[in-house]
Short mmCIF file of C-alpha atoms in Angstrom, two decimals:
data_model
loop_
_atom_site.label_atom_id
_atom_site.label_comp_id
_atom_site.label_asym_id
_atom_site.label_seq_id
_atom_site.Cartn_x
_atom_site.Cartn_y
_atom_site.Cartn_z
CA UNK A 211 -40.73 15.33 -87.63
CA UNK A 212 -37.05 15.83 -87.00
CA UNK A 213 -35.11 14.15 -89.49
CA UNK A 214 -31.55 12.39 -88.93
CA UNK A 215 -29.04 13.17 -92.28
CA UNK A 216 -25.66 11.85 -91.63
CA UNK A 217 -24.59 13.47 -87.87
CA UNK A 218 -27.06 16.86 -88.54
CA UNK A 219 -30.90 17.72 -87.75
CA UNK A 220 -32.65 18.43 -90.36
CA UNK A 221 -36.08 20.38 -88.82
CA UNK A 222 -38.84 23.04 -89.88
CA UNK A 223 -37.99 25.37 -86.76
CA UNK A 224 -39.63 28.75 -85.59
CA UNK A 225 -37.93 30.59 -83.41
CA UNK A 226 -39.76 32.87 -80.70
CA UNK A 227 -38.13 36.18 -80.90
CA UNK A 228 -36.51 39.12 -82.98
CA UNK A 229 -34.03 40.40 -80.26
CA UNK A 230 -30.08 39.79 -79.71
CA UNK A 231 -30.43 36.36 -78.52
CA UNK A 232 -32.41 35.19 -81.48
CA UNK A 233 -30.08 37.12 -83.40
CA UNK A 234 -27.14 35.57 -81.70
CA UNK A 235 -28.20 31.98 -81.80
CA UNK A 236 -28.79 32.07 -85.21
CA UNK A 237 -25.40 33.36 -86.00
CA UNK A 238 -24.27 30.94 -83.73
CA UNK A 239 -25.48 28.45 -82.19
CA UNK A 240 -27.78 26.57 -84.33
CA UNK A 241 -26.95 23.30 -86.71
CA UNK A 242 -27.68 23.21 -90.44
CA UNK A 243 -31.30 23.35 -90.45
CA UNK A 244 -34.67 25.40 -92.13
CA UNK A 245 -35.47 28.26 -90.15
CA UNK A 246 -39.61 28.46 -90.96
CA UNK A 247 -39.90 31.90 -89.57
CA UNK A 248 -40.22 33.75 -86.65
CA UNK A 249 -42.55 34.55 -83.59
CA UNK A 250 -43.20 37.87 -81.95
CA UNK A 251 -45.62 38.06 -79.04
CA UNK A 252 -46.69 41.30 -80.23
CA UNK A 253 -46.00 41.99 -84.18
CA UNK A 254 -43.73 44.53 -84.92
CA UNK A 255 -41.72 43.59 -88.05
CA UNK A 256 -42.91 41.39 -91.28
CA UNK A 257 -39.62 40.06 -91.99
CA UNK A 258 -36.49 39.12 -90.00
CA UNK A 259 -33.10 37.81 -90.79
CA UNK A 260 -34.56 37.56 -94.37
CA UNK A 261 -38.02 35.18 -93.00
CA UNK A 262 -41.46 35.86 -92.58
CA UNK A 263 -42.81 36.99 -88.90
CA UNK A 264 -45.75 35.32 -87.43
CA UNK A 265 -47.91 36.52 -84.60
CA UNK A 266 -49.60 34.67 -82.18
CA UNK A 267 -52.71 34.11 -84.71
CA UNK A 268 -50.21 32.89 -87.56
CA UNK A 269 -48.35 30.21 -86.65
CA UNK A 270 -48.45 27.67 -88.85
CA UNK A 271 -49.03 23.97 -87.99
CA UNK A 272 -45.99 22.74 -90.03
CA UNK A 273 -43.13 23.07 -87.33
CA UNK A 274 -40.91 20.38 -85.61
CA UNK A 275 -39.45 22.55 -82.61
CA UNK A 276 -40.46 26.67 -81.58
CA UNK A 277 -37.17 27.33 -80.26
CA UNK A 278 -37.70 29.87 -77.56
CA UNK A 279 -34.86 32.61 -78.23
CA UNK A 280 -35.50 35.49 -75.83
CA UNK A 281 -35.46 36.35 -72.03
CA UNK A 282 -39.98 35.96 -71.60
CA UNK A 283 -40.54 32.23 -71.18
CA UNK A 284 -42.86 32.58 -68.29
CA UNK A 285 -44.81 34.91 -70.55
CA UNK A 286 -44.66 32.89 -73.73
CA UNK A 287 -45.60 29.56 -71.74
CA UNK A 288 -48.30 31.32 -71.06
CA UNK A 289 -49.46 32.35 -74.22
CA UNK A 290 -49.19 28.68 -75.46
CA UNK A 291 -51.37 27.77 -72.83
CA UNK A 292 -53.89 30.23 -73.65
CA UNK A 293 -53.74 29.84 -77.47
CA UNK A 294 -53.49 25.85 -77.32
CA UNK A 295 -50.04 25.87 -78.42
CA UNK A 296 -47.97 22.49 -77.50
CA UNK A 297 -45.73 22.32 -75.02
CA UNK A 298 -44.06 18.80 -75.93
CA UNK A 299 -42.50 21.42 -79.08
CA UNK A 300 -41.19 24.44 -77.26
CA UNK A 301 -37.65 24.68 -76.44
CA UNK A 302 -36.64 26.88 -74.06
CA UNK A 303 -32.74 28.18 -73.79
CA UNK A 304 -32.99 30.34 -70.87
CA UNK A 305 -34.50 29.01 -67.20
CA UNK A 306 -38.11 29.52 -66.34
CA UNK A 307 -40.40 29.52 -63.73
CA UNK A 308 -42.97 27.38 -65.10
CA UNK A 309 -43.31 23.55 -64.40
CA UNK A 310 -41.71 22.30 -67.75
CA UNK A 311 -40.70 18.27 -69.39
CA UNK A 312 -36.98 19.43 -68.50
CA UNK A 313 -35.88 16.38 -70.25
CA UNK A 314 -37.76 16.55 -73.35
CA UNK A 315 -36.50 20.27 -73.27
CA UNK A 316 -32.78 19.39 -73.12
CA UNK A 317 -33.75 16.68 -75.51
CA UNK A 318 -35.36 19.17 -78.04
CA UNK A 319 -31.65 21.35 -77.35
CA UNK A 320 -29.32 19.17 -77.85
CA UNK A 321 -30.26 18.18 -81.30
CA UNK A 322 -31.08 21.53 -82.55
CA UNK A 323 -28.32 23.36 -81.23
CA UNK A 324 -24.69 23.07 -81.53
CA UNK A 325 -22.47 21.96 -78.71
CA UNK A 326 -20.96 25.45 -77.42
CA UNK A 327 -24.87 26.79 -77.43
CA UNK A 328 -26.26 23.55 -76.00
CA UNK A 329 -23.85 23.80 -73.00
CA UNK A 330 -24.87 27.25 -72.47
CA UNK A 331 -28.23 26.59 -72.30
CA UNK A 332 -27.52 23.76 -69.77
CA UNK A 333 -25.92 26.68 -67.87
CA UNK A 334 -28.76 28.84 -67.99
CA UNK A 335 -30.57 26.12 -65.90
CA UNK A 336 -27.90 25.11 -63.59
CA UNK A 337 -27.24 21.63 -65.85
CA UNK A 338 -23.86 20.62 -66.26
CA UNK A 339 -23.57 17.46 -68.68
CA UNK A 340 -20.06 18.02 -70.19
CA UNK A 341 -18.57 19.03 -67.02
CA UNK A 342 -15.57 20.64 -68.27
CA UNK A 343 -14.55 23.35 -65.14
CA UNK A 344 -14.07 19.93 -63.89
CA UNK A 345 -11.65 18.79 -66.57
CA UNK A 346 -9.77 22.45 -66.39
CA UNK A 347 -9.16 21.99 -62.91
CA UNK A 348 -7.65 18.75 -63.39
CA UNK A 349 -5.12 20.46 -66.35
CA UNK A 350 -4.78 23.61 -63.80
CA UNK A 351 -3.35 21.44 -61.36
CA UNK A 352 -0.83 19.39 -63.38
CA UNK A 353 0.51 22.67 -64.80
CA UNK A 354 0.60 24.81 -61.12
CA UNK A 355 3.32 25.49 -59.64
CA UNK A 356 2.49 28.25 -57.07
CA UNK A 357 1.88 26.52 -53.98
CA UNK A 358 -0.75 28.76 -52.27
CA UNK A 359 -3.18 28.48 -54.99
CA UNK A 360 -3.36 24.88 -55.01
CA UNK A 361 -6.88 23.69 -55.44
CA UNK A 362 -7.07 21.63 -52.66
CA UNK A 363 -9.75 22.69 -50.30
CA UNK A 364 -13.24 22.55 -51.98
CA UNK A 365 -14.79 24.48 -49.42
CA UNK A 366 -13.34 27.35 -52.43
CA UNK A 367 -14.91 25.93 -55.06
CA UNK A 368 -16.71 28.07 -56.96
CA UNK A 369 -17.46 26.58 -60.34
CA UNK A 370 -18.93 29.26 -62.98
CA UNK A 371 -20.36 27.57 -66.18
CA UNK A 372 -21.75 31.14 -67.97
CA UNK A 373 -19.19 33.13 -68.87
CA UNK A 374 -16.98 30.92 -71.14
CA UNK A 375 -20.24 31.38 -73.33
CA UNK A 376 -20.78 35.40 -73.00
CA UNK A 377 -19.63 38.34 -75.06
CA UNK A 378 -16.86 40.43 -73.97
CA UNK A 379 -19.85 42.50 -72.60
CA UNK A 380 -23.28 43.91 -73.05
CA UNK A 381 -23.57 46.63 -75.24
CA UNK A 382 -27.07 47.54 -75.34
CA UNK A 383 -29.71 50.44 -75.13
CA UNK A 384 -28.30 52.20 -72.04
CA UNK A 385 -24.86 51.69 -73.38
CA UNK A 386 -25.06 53.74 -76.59
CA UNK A 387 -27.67 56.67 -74.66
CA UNK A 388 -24.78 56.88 -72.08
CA UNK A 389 -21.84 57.06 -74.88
CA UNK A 390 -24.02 59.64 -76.71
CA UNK A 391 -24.92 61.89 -74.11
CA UNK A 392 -21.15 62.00 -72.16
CA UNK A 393 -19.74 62.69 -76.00
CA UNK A 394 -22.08 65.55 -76.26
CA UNK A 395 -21.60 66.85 -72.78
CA UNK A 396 -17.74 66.87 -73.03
CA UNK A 397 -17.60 68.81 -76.46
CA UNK A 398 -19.64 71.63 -75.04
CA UNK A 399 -18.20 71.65 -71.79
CA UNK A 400 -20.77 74.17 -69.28
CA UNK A 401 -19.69 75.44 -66.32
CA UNK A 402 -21.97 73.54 -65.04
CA UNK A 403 -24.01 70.47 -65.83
CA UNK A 404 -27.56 69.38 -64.17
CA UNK A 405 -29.06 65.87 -64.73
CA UNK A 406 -32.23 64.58 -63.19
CA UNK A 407 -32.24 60.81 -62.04
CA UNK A 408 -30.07 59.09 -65.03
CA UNK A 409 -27.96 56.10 -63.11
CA UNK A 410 -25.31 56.93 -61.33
CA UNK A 411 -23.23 53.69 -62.08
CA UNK A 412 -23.54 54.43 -65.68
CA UNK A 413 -23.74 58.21 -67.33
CA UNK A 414 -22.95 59.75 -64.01
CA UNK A 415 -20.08 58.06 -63.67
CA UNK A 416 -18.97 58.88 -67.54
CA UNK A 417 -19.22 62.40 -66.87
CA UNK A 418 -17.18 62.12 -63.47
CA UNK A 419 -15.10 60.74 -65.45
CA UNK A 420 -13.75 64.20 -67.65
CA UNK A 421 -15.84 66.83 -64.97
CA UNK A 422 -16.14 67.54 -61.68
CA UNK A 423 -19.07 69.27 -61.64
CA UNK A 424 -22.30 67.51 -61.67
CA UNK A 425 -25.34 68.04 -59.78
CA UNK A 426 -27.54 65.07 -59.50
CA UNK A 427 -31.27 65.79 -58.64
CA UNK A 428 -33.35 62.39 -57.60
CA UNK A 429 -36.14 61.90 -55.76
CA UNK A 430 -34.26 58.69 -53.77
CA UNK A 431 -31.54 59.19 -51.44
CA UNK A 432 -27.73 59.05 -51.99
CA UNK A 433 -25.97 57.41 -48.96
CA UNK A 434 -22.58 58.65 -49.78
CA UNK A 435 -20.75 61.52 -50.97
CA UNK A 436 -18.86 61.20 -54.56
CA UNK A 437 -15.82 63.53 -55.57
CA UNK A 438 -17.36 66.10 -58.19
CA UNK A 439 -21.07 65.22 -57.32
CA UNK A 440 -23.22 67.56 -55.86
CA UNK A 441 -26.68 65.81 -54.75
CA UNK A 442 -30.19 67.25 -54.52
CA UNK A 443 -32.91 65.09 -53.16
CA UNK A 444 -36.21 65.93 -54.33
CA UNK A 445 -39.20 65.19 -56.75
CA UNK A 446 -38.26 67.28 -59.65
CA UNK A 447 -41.21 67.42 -61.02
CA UNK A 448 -41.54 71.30 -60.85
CA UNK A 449 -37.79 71.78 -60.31
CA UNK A 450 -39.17 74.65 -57.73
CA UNK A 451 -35.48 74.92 -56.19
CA UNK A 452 -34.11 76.76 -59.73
CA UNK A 453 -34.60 80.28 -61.00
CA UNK A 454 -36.08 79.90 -64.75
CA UNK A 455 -33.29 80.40 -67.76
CA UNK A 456 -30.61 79.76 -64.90
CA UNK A 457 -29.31 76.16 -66.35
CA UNK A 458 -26.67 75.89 -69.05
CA UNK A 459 -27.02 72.01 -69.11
CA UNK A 460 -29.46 69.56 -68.39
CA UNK A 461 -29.86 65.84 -68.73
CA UNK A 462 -32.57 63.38 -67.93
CA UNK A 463 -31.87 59.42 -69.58
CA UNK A 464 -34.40 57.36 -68.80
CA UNK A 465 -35.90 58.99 -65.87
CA UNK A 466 -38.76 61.59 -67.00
CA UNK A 467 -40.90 58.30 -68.21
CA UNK A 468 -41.22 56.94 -64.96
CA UNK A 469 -42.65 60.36 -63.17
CA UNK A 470 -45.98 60.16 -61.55
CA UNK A 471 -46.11 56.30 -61.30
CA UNK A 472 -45.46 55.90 -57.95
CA UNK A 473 -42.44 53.18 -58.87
CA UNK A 474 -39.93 55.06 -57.14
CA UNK A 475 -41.89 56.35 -53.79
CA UNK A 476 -43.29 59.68 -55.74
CA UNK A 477 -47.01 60.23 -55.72
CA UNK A 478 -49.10 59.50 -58.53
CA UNK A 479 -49.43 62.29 -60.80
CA UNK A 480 -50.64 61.22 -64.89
CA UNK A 481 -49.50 64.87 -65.79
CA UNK A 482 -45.79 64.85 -63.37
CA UNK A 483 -43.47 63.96 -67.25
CA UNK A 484 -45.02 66.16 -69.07
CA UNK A 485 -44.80 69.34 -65.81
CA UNK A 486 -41.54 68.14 -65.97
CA UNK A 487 -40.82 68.62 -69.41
CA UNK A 488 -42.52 72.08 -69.08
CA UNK A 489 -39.99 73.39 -65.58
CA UNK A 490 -36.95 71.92 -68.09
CA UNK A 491 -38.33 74.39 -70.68
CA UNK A 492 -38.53 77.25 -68.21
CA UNK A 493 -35.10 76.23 -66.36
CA UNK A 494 -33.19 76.06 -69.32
CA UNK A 495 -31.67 79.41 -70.35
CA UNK A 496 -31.30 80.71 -73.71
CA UNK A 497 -28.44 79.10 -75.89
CA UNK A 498 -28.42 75.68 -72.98
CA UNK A 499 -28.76 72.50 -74.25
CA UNK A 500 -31.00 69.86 -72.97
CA UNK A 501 -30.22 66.14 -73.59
CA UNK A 502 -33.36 64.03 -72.91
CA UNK A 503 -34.26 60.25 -73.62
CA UNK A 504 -37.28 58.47 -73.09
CA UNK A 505 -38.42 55.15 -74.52
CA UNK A 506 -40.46 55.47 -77.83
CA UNK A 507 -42.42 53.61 -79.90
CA UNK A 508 -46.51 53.12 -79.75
CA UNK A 509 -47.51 55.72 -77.31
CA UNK A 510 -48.58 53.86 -74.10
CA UNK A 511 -48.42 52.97 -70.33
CA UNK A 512 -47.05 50.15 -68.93
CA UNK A 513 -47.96 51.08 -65.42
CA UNK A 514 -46.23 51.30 -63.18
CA UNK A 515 -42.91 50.58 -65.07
CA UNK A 516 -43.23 53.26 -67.71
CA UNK A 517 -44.02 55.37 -70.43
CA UNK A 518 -43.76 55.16 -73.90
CA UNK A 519 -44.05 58.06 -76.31
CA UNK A 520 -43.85 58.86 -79.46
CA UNK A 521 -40.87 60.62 -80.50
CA UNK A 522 -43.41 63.58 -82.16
CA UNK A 523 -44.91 64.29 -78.32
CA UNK A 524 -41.41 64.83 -77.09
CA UNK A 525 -40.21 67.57 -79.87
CA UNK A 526 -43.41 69.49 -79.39
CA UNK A 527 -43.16 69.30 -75.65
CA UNK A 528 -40.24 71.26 -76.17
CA UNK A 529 -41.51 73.71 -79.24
CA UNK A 530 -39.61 76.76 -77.74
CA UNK A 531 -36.30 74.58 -78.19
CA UNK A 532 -34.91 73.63 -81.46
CA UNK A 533 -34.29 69.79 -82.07
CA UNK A 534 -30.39 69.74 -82.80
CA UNK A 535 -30.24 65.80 -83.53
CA UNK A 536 -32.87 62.95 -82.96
CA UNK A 537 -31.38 59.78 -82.88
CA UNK A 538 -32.92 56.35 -81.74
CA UNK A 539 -30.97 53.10 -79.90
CA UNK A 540 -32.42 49.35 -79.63
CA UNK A 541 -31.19 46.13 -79.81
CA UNK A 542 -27.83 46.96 -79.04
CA UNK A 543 -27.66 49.59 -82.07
CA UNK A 544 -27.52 53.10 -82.58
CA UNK A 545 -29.18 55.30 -85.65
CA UNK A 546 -28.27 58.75 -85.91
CA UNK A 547 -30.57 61.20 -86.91
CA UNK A 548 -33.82 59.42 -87.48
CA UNK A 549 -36.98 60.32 -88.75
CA UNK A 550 -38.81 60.79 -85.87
CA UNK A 551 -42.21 58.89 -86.94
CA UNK A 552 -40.19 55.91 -87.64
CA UNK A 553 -41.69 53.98 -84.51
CA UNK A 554 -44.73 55.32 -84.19
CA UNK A 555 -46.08 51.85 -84.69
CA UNK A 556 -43.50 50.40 -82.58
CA UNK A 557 -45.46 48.02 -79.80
CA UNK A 558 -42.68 46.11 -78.83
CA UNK A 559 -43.07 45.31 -74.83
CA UNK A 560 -40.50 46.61 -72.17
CA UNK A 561 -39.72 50.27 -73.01
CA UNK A 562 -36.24 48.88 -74.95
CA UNK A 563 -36.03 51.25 -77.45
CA UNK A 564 -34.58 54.58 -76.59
CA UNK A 565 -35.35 57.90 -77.98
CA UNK A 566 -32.14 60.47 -77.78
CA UNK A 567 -33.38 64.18 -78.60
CA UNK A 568 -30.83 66.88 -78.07
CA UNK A 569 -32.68 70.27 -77.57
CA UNK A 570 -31.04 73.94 -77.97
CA UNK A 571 -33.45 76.21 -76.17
#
């Protein structure tokens, strides 16, 4: 039962999650309290933040509130439906899909979690309780002085209740393969450098940045030219269009996992990665350096989103290469040089954790 000391909730939480937002909210945005543990969907770790990790099959029946701390609450309402878990004790933080006791929910949030957090959960579900854009644009206008940007005509408005609760940004899994990959790239500055189907509005555009020399190769169109990109269009499965040991540089971030599923208009094909990773082999020539990563953990599908491999399946795809660096990202965090069985038992959902493997053929 929750328990009222003085102005502060005293409750036996869990809290659904091992991520950045549980992270986060922990750090931040709960009230003094006794954290019981943790959930994960799917058990990966035994300990978090210093308490035990449950799965589904663990939980224990002395709780007051499972806060729900991660970005899956149609999944995890789910689960509790499936598993006979209550629904009158989760609290979610960010908006679902599923028909939920919204006030009992905001009820359940506002006396676990602090009043910066609690407002930023109202956000995440389009609630406004302390409506203070309102009370900035009354300050805004007392103090303004600039005549055309009066705020006088409502048909601007456009109130945003998110951001005053964000991080100066998002540094994540795609951040740090990006940052690693461009670094690398730039120090051993080829003539030329080949990448098949990373993002363009992320590592392409780092190396744009310091080269002008890039030659993209994806299987989906490009609808405009770019200063210092050269575009190929075609499944490069095979990559039939280049002479083996030709290549000085190659990249492929989070690309080669998705080959053969048919997400991106290519046809299905269960062997297309690992063809792939054998043309790379061929296409590479002798002293070029490949820069490849792929999600790992568990080895498994999740059709027709991914693949996940383990890091060991890479390396020996590419056994006529030597491994110059292995390094692993997740969670917002980098670790260099990793032994590369580490996550074999990884089974975390969603392909988040990123395998970096520089190659010297």
């Amino acid at each position: 039962m929750l328990i009222l000391m003085g102005d502060k909730w005293i409750v036996k939480l869990l809290i659904w999650g091992t991520g950045k937002i549980a992270e986060r909210i922990v750090r931040n945005g709960l009230k003094e309290q006794q954290i019981v543990g943790y959930i994960e969907t799917i058990k990966t770790k035994e300990v978090f933040n210093g308490k035990r990790v449950f799965a589904l099959s663990e939980i224990p029946s002395e709780y007051d509130v499972i806060l729900v701390a991660n970005a899956y609450g149609d999944l995890i309402y789910d689960n509790c439906c499936k598993n006979g878990i209550s629904l009158d004790k989760l609290c979610f933080i960010r908006s679902i899909s599923r028909n939920i006791n919204i006030e009992n929910n905001f009820k359940l949030a506002k006396q676990i979690l602090t009043p910066n957090y609690y407002d930023e959960a109202c956000a995440a579900f389009g609630r406004v309780e302390n409506d203070w854009v309102a009370d900035d644009a009354q300050l805004y206008s007392k103090l303004n002085k600039h005549l055309t940007m009066n705020i006088d005509n409502d048909s601007y408005s456009r109130p945003i209740y998110t951001d005053k609760f964000a991080t100066a940004g998002s540094i994540g899994s795609y951040f740090w393969q990006d940052l690693w990959a461009a670094r690398k790239i730039y120090k051993n500055s080829p003539q030329q450098h080949y990448d098949i189907g990373s993002r363009i509005d992320g590592f392409i555009a780092h190396l744009l940045a310091f080269r002008d020399n890039v030659t993209l190769i994806d299987i989906r169109r490009l609808d405009r030219e770019v200063d210092g990109l050269s575009f190929v269009c075609d499944d490069a499965t095979n990559l039939e269009n280049f002479d083996d040991n030709s290549i000085e540089s190659l990249s492929a971030l989070c690309s080669l996992e998705h080959f053969g599923l048919g997400r991106y208009g290519d046809k299905i094909d269960p062997d297309a990665c690992y063809k792939c990773f054998d043309a790379i082999g061929r296409k590479v020539m002798a002293g070029g350096n490949i820069y490849i990563s792929v999600p790992v953990g568990k080895e498994h599908i999740e059709f027709n989103a991914h693949r996940i491999f383990y890091a060991s399946t890479i390396i020996d795809a590419f056994s006529q290469c030597k491994l110059v660096e292995y390094s692993y990202t997740k969670n917002g965090y980098i670790e260099y040089n990793v032994d590369i069985h580490k996550y074999d038992n990884d089974i975390s959902l969603g392909g988040g954790g990123f395998g970096l493997f520089h190659f010297k053929k």
